[in-house]
PDB file of C-alpha atoms and ligand atoms in Angstrom:
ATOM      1  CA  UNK A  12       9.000  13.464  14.392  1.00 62.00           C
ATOM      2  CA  UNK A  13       6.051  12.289  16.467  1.00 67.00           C
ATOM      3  CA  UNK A  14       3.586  11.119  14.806  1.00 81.00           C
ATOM      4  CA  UNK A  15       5.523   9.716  11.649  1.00 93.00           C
ATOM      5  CA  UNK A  16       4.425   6.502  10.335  1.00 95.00           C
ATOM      6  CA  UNK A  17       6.819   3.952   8.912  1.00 97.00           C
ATOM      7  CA  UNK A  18       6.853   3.622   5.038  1.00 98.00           C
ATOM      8  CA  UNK A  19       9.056   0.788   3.275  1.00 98.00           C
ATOM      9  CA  UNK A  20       9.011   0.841  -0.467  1.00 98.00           C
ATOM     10  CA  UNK A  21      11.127   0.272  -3.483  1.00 98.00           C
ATOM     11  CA  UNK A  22      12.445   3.730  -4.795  1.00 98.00           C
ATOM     12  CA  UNK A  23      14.094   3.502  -8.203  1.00 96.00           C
ATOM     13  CA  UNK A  24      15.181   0.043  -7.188  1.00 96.00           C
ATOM     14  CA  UNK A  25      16.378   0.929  -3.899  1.00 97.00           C
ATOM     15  CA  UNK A  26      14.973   0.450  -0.721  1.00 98.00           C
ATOM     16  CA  UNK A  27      13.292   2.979   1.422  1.00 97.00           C
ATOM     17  CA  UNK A  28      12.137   2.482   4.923  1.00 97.00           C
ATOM     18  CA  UNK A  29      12.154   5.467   7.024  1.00 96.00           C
ATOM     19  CA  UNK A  30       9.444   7.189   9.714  1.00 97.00           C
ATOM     20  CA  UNK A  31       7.598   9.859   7.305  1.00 97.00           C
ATOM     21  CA  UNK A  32       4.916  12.871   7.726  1.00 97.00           C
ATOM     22  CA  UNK A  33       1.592  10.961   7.335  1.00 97.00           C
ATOM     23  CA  UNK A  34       0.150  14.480   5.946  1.00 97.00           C
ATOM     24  CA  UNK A  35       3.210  14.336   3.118  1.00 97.00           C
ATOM     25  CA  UNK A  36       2.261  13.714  -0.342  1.00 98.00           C
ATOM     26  CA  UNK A  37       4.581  11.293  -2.846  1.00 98.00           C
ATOM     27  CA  UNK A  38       5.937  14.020  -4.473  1.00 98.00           C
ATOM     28  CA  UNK A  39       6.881  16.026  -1.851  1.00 98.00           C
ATOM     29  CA  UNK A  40       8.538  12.871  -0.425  1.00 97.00           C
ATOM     30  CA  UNK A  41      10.155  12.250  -3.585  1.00 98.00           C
ATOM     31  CA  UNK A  42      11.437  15.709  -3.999  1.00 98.00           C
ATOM     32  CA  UNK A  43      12.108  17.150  -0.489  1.00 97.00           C
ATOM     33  CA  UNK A  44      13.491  14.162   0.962  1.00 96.00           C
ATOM     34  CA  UNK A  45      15.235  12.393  -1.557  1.00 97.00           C
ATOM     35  CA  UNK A  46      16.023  14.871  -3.656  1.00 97.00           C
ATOM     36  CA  UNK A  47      14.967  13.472  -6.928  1.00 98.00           C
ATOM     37  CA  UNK A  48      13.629  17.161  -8.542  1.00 97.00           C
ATOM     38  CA  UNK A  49      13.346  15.489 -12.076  1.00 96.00           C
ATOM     39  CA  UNK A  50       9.565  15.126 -10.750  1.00 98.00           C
ATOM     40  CA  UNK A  51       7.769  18.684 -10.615  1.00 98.00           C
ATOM     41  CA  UNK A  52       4.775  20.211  -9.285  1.00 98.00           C
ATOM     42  CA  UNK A  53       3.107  22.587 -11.974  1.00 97.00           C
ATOM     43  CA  UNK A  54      -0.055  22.732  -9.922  1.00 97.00           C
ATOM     44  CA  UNK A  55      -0.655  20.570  -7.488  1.00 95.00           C
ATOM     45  CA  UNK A  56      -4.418  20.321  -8.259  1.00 97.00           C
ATOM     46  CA  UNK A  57      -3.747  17.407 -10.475  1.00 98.00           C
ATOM     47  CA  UNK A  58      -4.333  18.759 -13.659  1.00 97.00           C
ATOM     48  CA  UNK A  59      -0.768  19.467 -15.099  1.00 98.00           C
ATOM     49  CA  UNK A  60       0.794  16.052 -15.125  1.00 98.00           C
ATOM     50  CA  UNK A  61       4.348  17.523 -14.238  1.00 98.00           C
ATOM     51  CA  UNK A  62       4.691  15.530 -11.317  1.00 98.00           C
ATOM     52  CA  UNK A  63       4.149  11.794 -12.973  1.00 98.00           C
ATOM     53  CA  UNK A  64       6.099   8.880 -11.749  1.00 97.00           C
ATOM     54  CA  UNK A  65       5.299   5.135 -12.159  1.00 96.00           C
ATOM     55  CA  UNK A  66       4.068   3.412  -9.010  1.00 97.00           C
ATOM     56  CA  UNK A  67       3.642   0.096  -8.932  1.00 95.00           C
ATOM     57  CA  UNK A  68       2.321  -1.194 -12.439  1.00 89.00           C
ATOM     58  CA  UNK A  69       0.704   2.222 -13.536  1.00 94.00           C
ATOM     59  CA  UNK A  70       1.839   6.049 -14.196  1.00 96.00           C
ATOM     60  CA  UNK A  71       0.187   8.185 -11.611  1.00 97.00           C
ATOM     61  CA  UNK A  72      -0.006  12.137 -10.483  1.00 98.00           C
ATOM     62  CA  UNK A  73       2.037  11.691  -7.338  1.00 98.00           C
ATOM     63  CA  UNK A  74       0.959  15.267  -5.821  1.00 98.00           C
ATOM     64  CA  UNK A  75      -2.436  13.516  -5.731  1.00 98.00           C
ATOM     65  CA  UNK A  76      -1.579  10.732  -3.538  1.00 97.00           C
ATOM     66  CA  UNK A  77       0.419  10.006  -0.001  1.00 98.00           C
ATOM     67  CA  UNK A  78       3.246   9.022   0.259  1.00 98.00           C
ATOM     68  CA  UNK A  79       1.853   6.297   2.733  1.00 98.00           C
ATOM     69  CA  UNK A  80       0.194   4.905  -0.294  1.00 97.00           C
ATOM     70  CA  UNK A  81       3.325   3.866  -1.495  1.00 98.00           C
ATOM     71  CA  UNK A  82       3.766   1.479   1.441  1.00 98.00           C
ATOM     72  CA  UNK A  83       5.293  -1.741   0.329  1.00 98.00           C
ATOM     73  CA  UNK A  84       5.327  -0.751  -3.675  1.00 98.00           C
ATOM     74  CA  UNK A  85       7.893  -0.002  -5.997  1.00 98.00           C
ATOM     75  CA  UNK A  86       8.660   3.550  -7.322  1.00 98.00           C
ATOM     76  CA  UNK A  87       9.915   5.094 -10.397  1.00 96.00           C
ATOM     77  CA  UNK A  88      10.903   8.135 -10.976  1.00 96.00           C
ATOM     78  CA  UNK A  89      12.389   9.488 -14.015  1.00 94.00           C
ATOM     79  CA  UNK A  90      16.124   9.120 -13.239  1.00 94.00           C
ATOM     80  CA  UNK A  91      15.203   5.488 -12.293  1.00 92.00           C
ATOM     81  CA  UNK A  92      14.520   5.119 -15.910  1.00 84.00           C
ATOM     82  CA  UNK A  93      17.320   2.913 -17.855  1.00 72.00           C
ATOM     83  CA  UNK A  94      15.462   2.315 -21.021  1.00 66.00           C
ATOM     84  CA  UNK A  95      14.355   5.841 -22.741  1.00 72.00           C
ATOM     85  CA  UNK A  96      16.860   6.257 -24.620  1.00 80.00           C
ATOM     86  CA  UNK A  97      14.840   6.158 -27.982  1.00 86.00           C
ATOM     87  CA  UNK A  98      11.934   8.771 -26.535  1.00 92.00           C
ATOM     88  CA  UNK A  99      14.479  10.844 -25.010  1.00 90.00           C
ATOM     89  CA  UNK A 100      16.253  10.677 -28.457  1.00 91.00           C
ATOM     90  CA  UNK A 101      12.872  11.587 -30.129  1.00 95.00           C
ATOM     91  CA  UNK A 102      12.381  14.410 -27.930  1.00 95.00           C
ATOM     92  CA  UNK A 103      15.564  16.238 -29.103  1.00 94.00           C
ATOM     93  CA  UNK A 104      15.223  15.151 -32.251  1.00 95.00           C
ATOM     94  CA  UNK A 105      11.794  16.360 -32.795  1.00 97.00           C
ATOM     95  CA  UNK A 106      11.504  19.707 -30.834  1.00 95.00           C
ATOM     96  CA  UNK A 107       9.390  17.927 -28.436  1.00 96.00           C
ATOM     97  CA  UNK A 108      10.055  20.291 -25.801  1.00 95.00           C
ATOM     98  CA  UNK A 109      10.983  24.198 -25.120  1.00 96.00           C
ATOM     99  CA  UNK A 110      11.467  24.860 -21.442  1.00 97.00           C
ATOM    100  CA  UNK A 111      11.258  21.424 -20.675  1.00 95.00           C
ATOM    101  CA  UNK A 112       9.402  21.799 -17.302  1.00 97.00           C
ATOM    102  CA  UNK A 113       6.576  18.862 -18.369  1.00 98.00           C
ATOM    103  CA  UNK A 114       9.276  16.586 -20.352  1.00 96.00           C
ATOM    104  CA  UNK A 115       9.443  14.196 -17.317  1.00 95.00           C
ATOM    105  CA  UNK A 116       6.306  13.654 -17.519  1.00 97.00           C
ATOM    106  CA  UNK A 117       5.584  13.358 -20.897  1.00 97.00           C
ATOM    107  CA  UNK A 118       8.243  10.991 -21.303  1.00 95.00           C
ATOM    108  CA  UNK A 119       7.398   8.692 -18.570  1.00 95.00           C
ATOM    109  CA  UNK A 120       3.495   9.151 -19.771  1.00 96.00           C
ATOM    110  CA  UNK A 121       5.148   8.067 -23.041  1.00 96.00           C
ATOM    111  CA  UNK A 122       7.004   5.048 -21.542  1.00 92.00           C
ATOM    112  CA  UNK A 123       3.805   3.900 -20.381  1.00 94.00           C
ATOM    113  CA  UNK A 124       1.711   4.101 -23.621  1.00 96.00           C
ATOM    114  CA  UNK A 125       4.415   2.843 -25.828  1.00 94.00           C
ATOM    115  CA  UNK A 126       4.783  -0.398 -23.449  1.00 92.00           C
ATOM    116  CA  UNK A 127       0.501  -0.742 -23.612  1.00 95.00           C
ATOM    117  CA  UNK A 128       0.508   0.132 -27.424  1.00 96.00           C
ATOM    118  CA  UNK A 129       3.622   0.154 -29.177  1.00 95.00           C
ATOM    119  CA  UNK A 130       2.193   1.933 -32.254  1.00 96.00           C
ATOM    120  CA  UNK A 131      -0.160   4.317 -31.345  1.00 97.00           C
ATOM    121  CA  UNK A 132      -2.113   6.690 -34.136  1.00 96.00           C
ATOM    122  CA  UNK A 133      -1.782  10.167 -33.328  1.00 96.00           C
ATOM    123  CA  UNK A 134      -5.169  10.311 -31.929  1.00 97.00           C
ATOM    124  CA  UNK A 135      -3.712   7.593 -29.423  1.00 98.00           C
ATOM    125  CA  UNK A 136      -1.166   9.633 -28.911  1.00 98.00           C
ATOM    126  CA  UNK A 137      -3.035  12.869 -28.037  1.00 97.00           C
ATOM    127  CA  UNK A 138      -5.547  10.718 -26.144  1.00 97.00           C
ATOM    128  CA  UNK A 139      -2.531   8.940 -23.695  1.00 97.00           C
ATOM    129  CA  UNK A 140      -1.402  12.175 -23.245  1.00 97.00           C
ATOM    130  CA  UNK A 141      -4.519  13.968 -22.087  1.00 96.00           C
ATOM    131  CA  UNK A 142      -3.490  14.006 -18.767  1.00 97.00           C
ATOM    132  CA  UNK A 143      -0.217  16.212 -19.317  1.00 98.00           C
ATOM    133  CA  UNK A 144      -0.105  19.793 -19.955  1.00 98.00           C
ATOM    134  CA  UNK A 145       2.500  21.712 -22.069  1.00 98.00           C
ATOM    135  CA  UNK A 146       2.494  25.373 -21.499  1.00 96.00           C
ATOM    136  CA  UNK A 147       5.251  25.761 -24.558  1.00 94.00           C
ATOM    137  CA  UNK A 148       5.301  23.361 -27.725  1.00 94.00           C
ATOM    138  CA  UNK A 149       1.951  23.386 -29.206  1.00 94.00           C
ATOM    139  CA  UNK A 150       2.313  19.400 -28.707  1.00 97.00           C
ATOM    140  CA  UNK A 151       2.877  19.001 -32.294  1.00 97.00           C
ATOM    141  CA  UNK A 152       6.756  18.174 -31.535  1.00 97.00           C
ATOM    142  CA  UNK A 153       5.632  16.017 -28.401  1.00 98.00           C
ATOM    143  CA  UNK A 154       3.134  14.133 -30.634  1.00 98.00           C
ATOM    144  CA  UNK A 155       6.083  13.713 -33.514  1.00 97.00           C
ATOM    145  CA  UNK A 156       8.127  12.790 -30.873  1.00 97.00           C
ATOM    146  CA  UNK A 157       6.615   9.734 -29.717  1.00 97.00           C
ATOM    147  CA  UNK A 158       5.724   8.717 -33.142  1.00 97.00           C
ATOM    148  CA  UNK A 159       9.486   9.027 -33.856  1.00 96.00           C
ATOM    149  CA  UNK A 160      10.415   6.788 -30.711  1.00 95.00           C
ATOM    150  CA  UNK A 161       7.364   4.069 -31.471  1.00 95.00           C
ATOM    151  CA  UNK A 162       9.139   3.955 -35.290  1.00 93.00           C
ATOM    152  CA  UNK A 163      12.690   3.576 -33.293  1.00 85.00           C
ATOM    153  CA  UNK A 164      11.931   0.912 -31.304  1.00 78.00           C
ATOM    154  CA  UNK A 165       9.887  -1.311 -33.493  1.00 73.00           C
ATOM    155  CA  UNK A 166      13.174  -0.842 -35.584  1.00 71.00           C
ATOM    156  CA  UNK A 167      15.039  -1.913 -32.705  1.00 63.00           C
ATOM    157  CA  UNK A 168      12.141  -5.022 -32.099  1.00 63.00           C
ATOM    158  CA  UNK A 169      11.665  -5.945 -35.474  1.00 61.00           C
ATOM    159  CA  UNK A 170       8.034  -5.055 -34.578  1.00 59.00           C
ATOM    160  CA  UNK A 171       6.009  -3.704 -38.004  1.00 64.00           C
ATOM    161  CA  UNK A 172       3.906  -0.784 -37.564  1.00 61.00           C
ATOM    162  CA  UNK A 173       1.712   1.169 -39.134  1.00 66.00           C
ATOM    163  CA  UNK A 174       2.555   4.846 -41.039  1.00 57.00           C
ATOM    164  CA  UNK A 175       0.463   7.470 -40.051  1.00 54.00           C
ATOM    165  CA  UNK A 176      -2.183   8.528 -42.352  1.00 46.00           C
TER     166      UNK A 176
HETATM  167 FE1  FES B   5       0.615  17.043 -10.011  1.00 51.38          FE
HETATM  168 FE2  FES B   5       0.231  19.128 -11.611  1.00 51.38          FE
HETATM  169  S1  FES B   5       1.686  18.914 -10.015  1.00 51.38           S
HETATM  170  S2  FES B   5      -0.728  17.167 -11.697  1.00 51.38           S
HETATM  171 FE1  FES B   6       7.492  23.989 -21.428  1.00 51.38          FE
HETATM  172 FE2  FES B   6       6.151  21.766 -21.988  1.00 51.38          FE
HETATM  173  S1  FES B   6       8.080  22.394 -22.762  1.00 51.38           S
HETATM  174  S2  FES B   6       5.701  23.247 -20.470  1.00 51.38           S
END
């Protein structure tokens, strides 16, 4: 279209290089045009945290940024994810989610405190998730969930942590 401005980038370790909408935002360009719907829009005012996907070395809300931001970074999304087994585990295990519309991005948000502090105290917890809304659970099964997943991988690690009060 006139008017599009290359972006290259790294999406879910493949490349991307392509003539885009300068108006688009990243999750419209990771939904619309490649199709990846595992990232949502609840409300694309920011608030919800549905629509979280790694970029570059942080997690970020991706309907508050351009796509053109993006421009020479890596993406992930969460079916670029190879290593969740253990929170996606927890999630079933513990009821951490009903309808499952803001599991994505929970679990990526999770992903992300887990690899900063591998065993986080509830409060952590609640505090690393402040940024993502659940209409459903009551977070209680979220929060157990990612206490259940630290627990699993410092199994995994050999890692000690330490039990919740
Ligand atoms: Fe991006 Fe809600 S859709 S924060
Ligand atoms: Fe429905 Fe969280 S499980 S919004």
């Amino acid at each position: 279209m006139n008017g599009d401005t290359r972006l290259r980038c790294v999406i879910n370790g493949e490349a991307f290089d392509r003539e885009i909408d300068p108006r688009l935002l990243l999750v419209e360009m990771i939904r619309d045009l490649l199709d990846l719907k595992g990232t949502r829009i609840g409300c694309h005012t920011g608030d919800c945290g549905a629509c979280t996907l790694r970029l570059g070395g942080a997690v970020v809300k991706s309907c508050m940024i351009l796509a053109l931001s993006a421009e020479g970074q890596s993406i992930t999304t969460i079916e670029g994810i190879d290593d969740l087994t253990a929170i996606q585990a927890a999630f079933v295990a513990e009821n951490g989610f009903q309808c499952g519309f803001c599991t994505t991005g929970m679990v990526l948000t999770a992903a992300e405190l887990l690899r900063s502090n591998p065993d986080p105290s509830e409060a952590e917890i609640r505090r690393g998730l402040n940024g993502n809304l659940c209409r459903c659970t009551g977070y209680d099964g979220i929060i157990a969930a990612i206490r259940r997943a630290a627990e699993g991988m410092a199994a995994l690690t050999g890692v000690s942590i330490t039990p919740d009060a």
